[in-house]
Coordinates of C-alpha atoms in Angstrom, one line a residue:
M1 CA 44.9 -25.2 219.1
K2 CA 46.4 -27.4 221.8
S3 CA 47.8 -25.7 224.9
S4 CA 51.4 -26.1 225.8
S5 CA 50.5 -28.2 228.8
Q6 CA 49.2 -31.1 226.6
K7 CA 51.5 -33.9 225.7
P8 CA 51.9 -34.8 222.0
L9 CA 50.9 -38.1 220.6
S10 CA 54.3 -39.6 220.9
S11 CA 54.1 -39.6 224.7
S12 CA 52.1 -42.4 226.4
S13 CA 48.3 -42.0 226.1
N14 CA 45.5 -43.3 228.1
I15 CA 43.5 -45.1 225.4
V16 CA 40.4 -45.7 227.4
F17 CA 40.2 -41.9 228.2
S18 CA 40.8 -41.1 224.6
I19 CA 38.0 -43.3 223.3
T20 CA 35.7 -41.8 226.0
I21 CA 36.5 -38.3 224.7
F22 CA 35.9 -39.6 221.2
I23 CA 32.4 -40.9 222.0
I24 CA 31.5 -37.7 224.0
S25 CA 32.6 -35.5 221.0
L26 CA 30.0 -37.2 218.8
N27 CA 27.2 -36.1 221.0
T28 CA 28.3 -32.6 221.9
A29 CA 29.5 -31.0 218.6
G30 CA 27.3 -28.0 217.8
S31 CA 25.4 -27.1 214.6
A32 CA 25.4 -30.7 213.4
A33 CA 23.0 -31.9 210.7
T34 CA 20.7 -34.8 211.5
M35 CA 22.3 -38.0 210.3
P36 CA 20.1 -40.4 208.3
K37 CA 18.8 -43.1 210.7
N38 CA 20.6 -41.1 213.4
E39 CA 23.7 -43.1 212.5
P40 CA 26.8 -41.5 214.1
V41 CA 29.9 -40.6 212.1
P42 CA 33.1 -41.7 213.9
A43 CA 35.5 -39.5 212.0
V44 CA 36.0 -37.0 209.1
I45 CA 39.2 -37.4 207.1
V46 CA 40.2 -34.8 204.5
F47 CA 42.6 -34.7 201.5
G48 CA 43.3 -31.8 199.1
D49 CA 44.6 -28.3 198.8
S50 CA 44.7 -24.9 200.6
I51 CA 40.9 -24.8 200.9
V52 CA 41.0 -27.6 203.5
D53 CA 44.6 -27.3 204.7
P54 CA 44.4 -26.4 208.4
G55 CA 48.2 -26.1 208.8
N56 CA 50.1 -29.0 207.3
N57 CA 52.2 -26.6 205.2
N58 CA 53.4 -25.0 208.5
N59 CA 55.5 -28.1 209.0
I60 CA 57.1 -28.5 205.6
D61 CA 59.8 -26.5 203.9
S62 CA 57.6 -24.5 201.6
L63 CA 56.8 -20.8 201.0
I64 CA 53.1 -21.7 200.5
K65 CA 52.1 -20.8 204.1
C66 CA 49.8 -18.5 206.0
N67 CA 50.7 -19.0 209.6
F68 CA 51.1 -15.3 210.2
P69 CA 48.8 -12.3 210.6
P70 CA 46.4 -11.2 209.3
Y71 CA 45.4 -14.8 208.5
G72 CA 43.4 -16.3 211.4
R73 CA 42.3 -12.9 212.8
D74 CA 38.7 -14.2 213.1
F75 CA 39.7 -17.7 214.2
I76 CA 39.2 -18.8 217.8
G77 CA 41.6 -16.8 219.9
G78 CA 42.5 -14.6 216.9
Q79 CA 45.6 -16.6 216.1
P80 CA 46.9 -17.7 212.7
T81 CA 47.0 -21.5 212.4
G82 CA 48.0 -22.1 208.8
R83 CA 44.4 -22.0 207.6
F84 CA 44.2 -20.0 204.3
S85 CA 41.4 -17.8 205.6
D86 CA 40.5 -15.3 208.3
G87 CA 38.8 -18.1 210.3
R88 CA 37.7 -21.6 210.0
V89 CA 37.8 -23.5 206.7
P90 CA 35.4 -26.1 205.1
S91 CA 37.2 -29.1 206.6
D92 CA 36.3 -27.7 210.1
L93 CA 32.7 -26.8 209.1
I94 CA 32.1 -30.2 207.5
A95 CA 33.4 -32.0 210.6
E96 CA 31.0 -30.0 212.7
L97 CA 28.1 -30.6 210.3
F98 CA 28.6 -34.4 210.6
G99 CA 28.6 -34.0 214.4
V100 CA 32.2 -35.0 214.9
K101 CA 34.1 -31.8 216.2
K102 CA 34.4 -28.1 215.6
L103 CA 38.0 -28.1 214.4
L104 CA 39.7 -30.6 212.2
P105 CA 43.4 -30.6 212.9
A106 CA 46.3 -31.0 210.5
Y107 CA 47.9 -34.4 210.5
L108 CA 51.3 -32.8 210.8
D109 CA 50.4 -30.8 213.9
P110 CA 53.1 -31.6 216.4
N111 CA 50.6 -31.4 219.3
L112 CA 48.2 -34.0 217.8
Q113 CA 46.6 -36.2 220.4
L114 CA 45.2 -39.7 220.1
Q115 CA 41.6 -38.5 220.4
D116 CA 42.4 -36.2 217.4
L117 CA 43.3 -39.2 215.3
L118 CA 40.2 -41.1 216.4
T119 CA 37.9 -38.4 215.2
G120 CA 39.8 -37.5 212.0
V121 CA 42.4 -35.1 210.6
S122 CA 43.2 -33.3 207.4
F123 CA 46.1 -34.4 205.2
A124 CA 45.6 -31.5 202.8
S125 CA 48.4 -29.3 201.6
G126 CA 48.0 -25.8 200.1
G127 CA 49.2 -26.0 196.4
A128 CA 48.3 -29.6 195.8
G129 CA 46.2 -30.9 192.9
Y130 CA 45.1 -34.0 191.0
D131 CA 47.9 -33.5 188.5
P132 CA 51.1 -34.8 190.2
L133 CA 53.0 -31.8 188.6
T134 CA 50.8 -29.3 190.4
A135 CA 52.5 -29.9 193.8
K136 CA 55.8 -29.1 192.2
I137 CA 54.7 -26.2 190.0
V138 CA 55.1 -23.6 192.8
L139 CA 58.8 -23.9 192.3
L140 CA 58.4 -22.6 188.7
L141 CA 56.0 -19.9 189.7
I142 CA 58.1 -18.4 192.4
H143 CA 61.6 -19.3 191.2
F144 CA 62.7 -20.4 194.6
N145 CA 64.6 -23.6 195.3
N146 CA 62.4 -24.9 198.2
Q147 CA 60.5 -28.1 198.8
S148 CA 57.3 -28.6 196.8
V149 CA 54.0 -29.1 198.7
L150 CA 52.5 -32.4 199.7
S151 CA 51.1 -34.1 196.6
L152 CA 48.1 -36.5 196.8
S153 CA 50.6 -39.3 196.8
D154 CA 52.3 -37.8 199.8
Q155 CA 49.0 -37.4 201.5
V156 CA 48.1 -41.1 200.9
E157 CA 51.4 -42.1 202.4
M158 CA 50.6 -40.0 205.5
F159 CA 47.2 -41.7 205.6
K160 CA 48.8 -45.1 205.6
D161 CA 50.9 -44.0 208.6
Y162 CA 47.7 -42.7 210.2
I163 CA 46.0 -46.2 209.8
K164 CA 49.0 -47.9 211.5
K165 CA 48.7 -45.6 214.5
I166 CA 44.9 -46.2 214.8
K167 CA 45.4 -50.0 214.5
T168 CA 48.0 -49.9 217.3
A169 CA 45.7 -47.8 219.5
V170 CA 42.3 -49.5 219.0
G171 CA 42.9 -52.7 217.0
E172 CA 42.0 -53.9 213.5
D173 CA 38.2 -54.2 213.9
R174 CA 37.6 -50.7 215.3
T175 CA 40.0 -49.2 212.7
A176 CA 38.1 -51.0 209.9
T177 CA 34.8 -49.6 211.3
L178 CA 36.2 -46.1 211.6
L179 CA 37.4 -46.2 207.9
S180 CA 34.2 -47.7 206.5
K181 CA 31.8 -45.5 208.5
G182 CA 33.9 -42.3 208.5
I183 CA 33.3 -39.5 206.0
F184 CA 36.2 -38.8 203.6
I185 CA 36.4 -35.5 201.8
V186 CA 38.5 -34.7 198.8
C187 CA 38.9 -31.0 197.8
T188 CA 41.4 -30.1 195.1
G189 CA 41.7 -29.4 191.3
S190 CA 41.6 -25.6 191.3
D191 CA 45.4 -25.2 191.3
D192 CA 45.6 -27.6 188.4
I193 CA 43.6 -25.3 186.2
A194 CA 44.6 -21.9 187.6
N195 CA 48.3 -22.5 188.1
T196 CA 49.6 -25.6 186.3
Y197 CA 47.6 -25.1 183.1
F198 CA 46.9 -21.4 182.6
S199 CA 49.9 -19.9 184.4
T200 CA 52.7 -22.0 183.1
P201 CA 53.5 -23.8 179.8
S202 CA 54.3 -27.0 181.7
R203 CA 51.0 -28.7 180.5
S204 CA 49.4 -26.3 178.0
A205 CA 52.4 -26.8 175.7
H206 CA 51.5 -30.5 175.5
Y207 CA 47.7 -30.7 176.1
D208 CA 44.7 -28.9 174.9
I209 CA 42.1 -28.2 177.6
P210 CA 40.0 -31.4 177.0
G211 CA 43.2 -33.5 177.0
Y212 CA 44.4 -32.0 180.3
I213 CA 41.0 -32.4 181.9
D214 CA 41.2 -36.1 180.9
L215 CA 44.6 -36.3 182.7
M216 CA 43.1 -34.8 185.8
V217 CA 40.0 -37.1 185.8
T218 CA 42.2 -40.2 185.3
S219 CA 44.4 -39.1 188.2
A220 CA 41.3 -38.4 190.4
A221 CA 39.8 -41.8 189.7
S222 CA 43.0 -43.5 190.6
F223 CA 43.2 -41.6 193.9
F224 CA 39.6 -42.5 194.8
Q225 CA 40.3 -46.1 194.1
E226 CA 43.4 -46.0 196.3
L227 CA 41.4 -44.6 199.2
Y228 CA 38.8 -47.3 198.6
G229 CA 41.5 -50.0 198.7
L230 CA 42.6 -48.7 202.1
G231 CA 39.2 -49.0 203.5
A232 CA 37.3 -45.8 202.8
R233 CA 33.7 -46.1 201.6
R234 CA 32.0 -42.8 202.1
I235 CA 33.9 -40.3 199.9
G236 CA 32.6 -36.8 199.2
V237 CA 34.3 -35.0 196.4
L238 CA 34.0 -31.3 196.0
S239 CA 33.9 -30.0 192.5
I240 CA 36.1 -27.3 191.2
P241 CA 34.5 -23.9 191.9
S242 CA 34.0 -21.0 189.4
I243 CA 37.8 -20.5 189.6
G244 CA 37.8 -17.8 186.8
C245 CA 35.8 -15.5 189.1
V246 CA 38.2 -15.5 192.1
P247 CA 39.9 -12.1 192.5
S248 CA 43.4 -13.2 191.4
Q249 CA 42.2 -14.7 188.2
R250 CA 40.1 -11.6 187.4
T251 CA 43.3 -9.6 187.9
L252 CA 45.6 -11.8 185.8
D253 CA 43.2 -12.7 183.0
G254 CA 40.0 -10.7 183.3
G255 CA 41.1 -7.7 181.3
I256 CA 41.0 -4.0 182.3
E257 CA 37.5 -4.5 183.7
R258 CA 38.6 -7.5 185.8
G259 CA 35.8 -9.7 184.6
C260 CA 35.7 -13.4 185.2
F261 CA 38.3 -15.5 183.3
E262 CA 35.8 -17.5 181.3
S263 CA 38.4 -20.0 179.9
A264 CA 39.2 -21.2 183.4
N265 CA 35.5 -21.4 184.2
Q266 CA 34.8 -23.5 181.1
A267 CA 37.7 -25.8 182.0
A268 CA 36.2 -26.2 185.5
I269 CA 32.7 -27.0 184.0
L270 CA 34.2 -29.6 181.7
F271 CA 36.2 -31.2 184.6
N272 CA 33.2 -31.2 186.9
S273 CA 31.1 -33.0 184.3
K274 CA 33.7 -35.7 183.6
L275 CA 34.4 -36.1 187.3
S276 CA 30.7 -36.6 188.1
S277 CA 30.5 -39.3 185.4
Q278 CA 33.6 -41.0 186.5
M279 CA 32.3 -41.1 190.1
D280 CA 29.0 -42.7 188.9
S281 CA 31.1 -45.4 187.1
L282 CA 33.1 -46.1 190.2
N283 CA 30.0 -46.3 192.4
R284 CA 28.7 -49.0 190.0
R285 CA 31.9 -51.0 190.1
L286 CA 33.1 -50.7 193.7
P287 CA 31.0 -52.7 196.2
D288 CA 29.6 -50.6 199.1
A289 CA 31.2 -47.4 197.7
R290 CA 29.4 -44.1 198.4
L291 CA 31.2 -41.6 196.2
V292 CA 29.2 -38.4 196.5
Y293 CA 29.7 -35.5 194.0
L294 CA 29.4 -32.1 195.8
D295 CA 28.8 -29.2 193.5
V296 CA 30.7 -26.1 194.6
Y297 CA 30.7 -24.3 191.2
N298 CA 27.1 -23.1 191.2
P299 CA 26.7 -22.2 194.9
L300 CA 29.9 -20.0 194.8
L301 CA 28.9 -18.4 191.5
A302 CA 25.5 -17.6 193.0
L303 CA 27.2 -15.7 195.9
I304 CA 29.5 -13.9 193.4
Q305 CA 26.6 -12.8 191.1
N306 CA 24.2 -11.9 194.0
P307 CA 26.4 -10.8 196.9
A308 CA 23.8 -8.6 198.6
Q309 CA 21.3 -11.5 198.7
Y310 CA 23.7 -13.3 201.0
G311 CA 24.8 -10.3 203.1
F312 CA 28.0 -9.4 201.3
E313 CA 29.2 -6.1 200.0
V314 CA 32.3 -7.0 197.9
A315 CA 32.5 -9.9 195.5
N316 CA 35.4 -9.2 193.1
K317 CA 38.2 -8.4 195.6
G318 CA 39.6 -10.0 198.7
C319 CA 39.7 -8.4 202.1
C320 CA 43.5 -8.6 202.5
G321 CA 45.5 -5.7 201.0
T322 CA 44.2 -4.4 197.7
G323 CA 42.3 -7.7 197.4
N324 CA 43.4 -8.0 193.8
I325 CA 46.5 -10.3 194.0
E326 CA 47.6 -10.8 197.6
V327 CA 47.6 -14.4 198.8
S328 CA 49.8 -16.5 201.1
I329 CA 53.1 -14.6 201.8
L330 CA 51.9 -11.6 199.8
C331 CA 49.0 -11.2 202.3
N332 CA 50.7 -10.2 205.5
H333 CA 50.5 -7.6 208.3
F334 CA 52.3 -5.1 206.1
S335 CA 49.6 -5.3 203.3
P336 CA 48.0 -1.9 203.0
N337 CA 44.3 -1.3 203.0
T338 CA 43.2 -4.6 204.5
C339 CA 39.5 -4.4 205.3
S340 CA 38.3 -4.2 208.9
D341 CA 35.3 -6.6 208.5
A342 CA 36.0 -9.7 206.4
S343 CA 32.3 -10.8 206.8
K344 CA 31.4 -8.3 204.2
Y345 CA 33.7 -9.9 201.6
I346 CA 33.1 -13.2 199.8
F347 CA 36.9 -13.6 199.5
W348 CA 39.4 -13.2 202.3
D349 CA 42.5 -13.0 200.1
S350 CA 42.7 -13.0 196.3
Y351 CA 42.1 -16.8 196.1
H352 CA 40.4 -18.1 199.2
P353 CA 36.9 -17.3 200.5
S354 CA 36.2 -15.7 203.9
E355 CA 35.0 -17.7 206.8
Q356 CA 31.6 -16.0 206.4
A357 CA 31.4 -17.3 202.8
Y358 CA 32.3 -20.8 203.9
K359 CA 29.7 -20.7 206.7
I360 CA 27.1 -20.0 204.0
L361 CA 28.4 -22.4 201.3
T362 CA 29.3 -25.5 203.4
P363 CA 25.8 -26.3 204.7
L364 CA 24.3 -25.5 201.3
I365 CA 26.6 -28.0 199.6
I366 CA 26.7 -30.8 202.3
N367 CA 23.1 -30.9 203.4
K368 CA 21.8 -31.3 199.9
H369 CA 23.7 -34.6 199.5
I370 CA 24.0 -35.8 203.1
N371 CA 21.7 -38.8 202.5
E372 CA 23.9 -40.1 199.7
F373 CA 26.7 -40.9 202.2
F374 CA 24.6 -43.5 204.0

């Protein structure tokens, strides 16, 4: 995080210095994959939900937050940042893999610097989904009259604001290059299935599962096309994971044995299949588009089914509290029985993987498809 001595973006910035920092960062980021043809990636820009929210929800009026202990206890400096994990999250690890930087900041971070913008940010908001209703559904789930989280439409509006700032700083041509050569990542959809469809009657009363999946895919395709229209070309889209096997879903719908909730898994499989087909169609229709489908479902399921093979001891509970239901405000420093070593757990809380799980999964998922971005 930025030190208090740094001036926020709103103060005057030395653009030449900022661009120099931007170029240096491309050459010094650790653990980066080898880019095809050694082509540098100028920025990583992320949209989605809590899996890739590095703290945007800290700065909105919402209860869906995690900017308090024990979140962040394995992060640099041991401080909670608003990331829904014990440490770094996939948006950070992806930015590092592409040789950009080690931490991808939240766009709403009040300490954001110009060089942060030039190398990319995350617009993601915990609780968002492809279904526009999902960002509002938390109000029904927690019966509290507070602001909903940032929908994908809200995130696009912030992205438009981001583009204006970049154009002002470095001009039209450099901005166009940043957008066309940068890596865009979209990670959302789990909350649509786990919360909006299976936890409330808001959609299930009107749609069967195939019908709801079609609604999600249509919304996803519109979102990708909107990003394309704003200049994005290299867009990686993470599939929905085996959501029925995360601890909270086991607790709520897995029966007395807390098995995987297979209806949610089957919905995820159906969505992933239709999403992949839709992305193939968009690649054929949109000139120079590189929409890359990134399978999360099978790699995560492999960890869950064979934890010891990957160095884990616990696969069906989170580290925080009992590990069965605690997430966000329910996972706090008063939570009893929180584990001492999160690296032994696939899940940090009842919904989000641990940093150690992300460190294993992210290279597996990205490196398999890295050539498809270029």
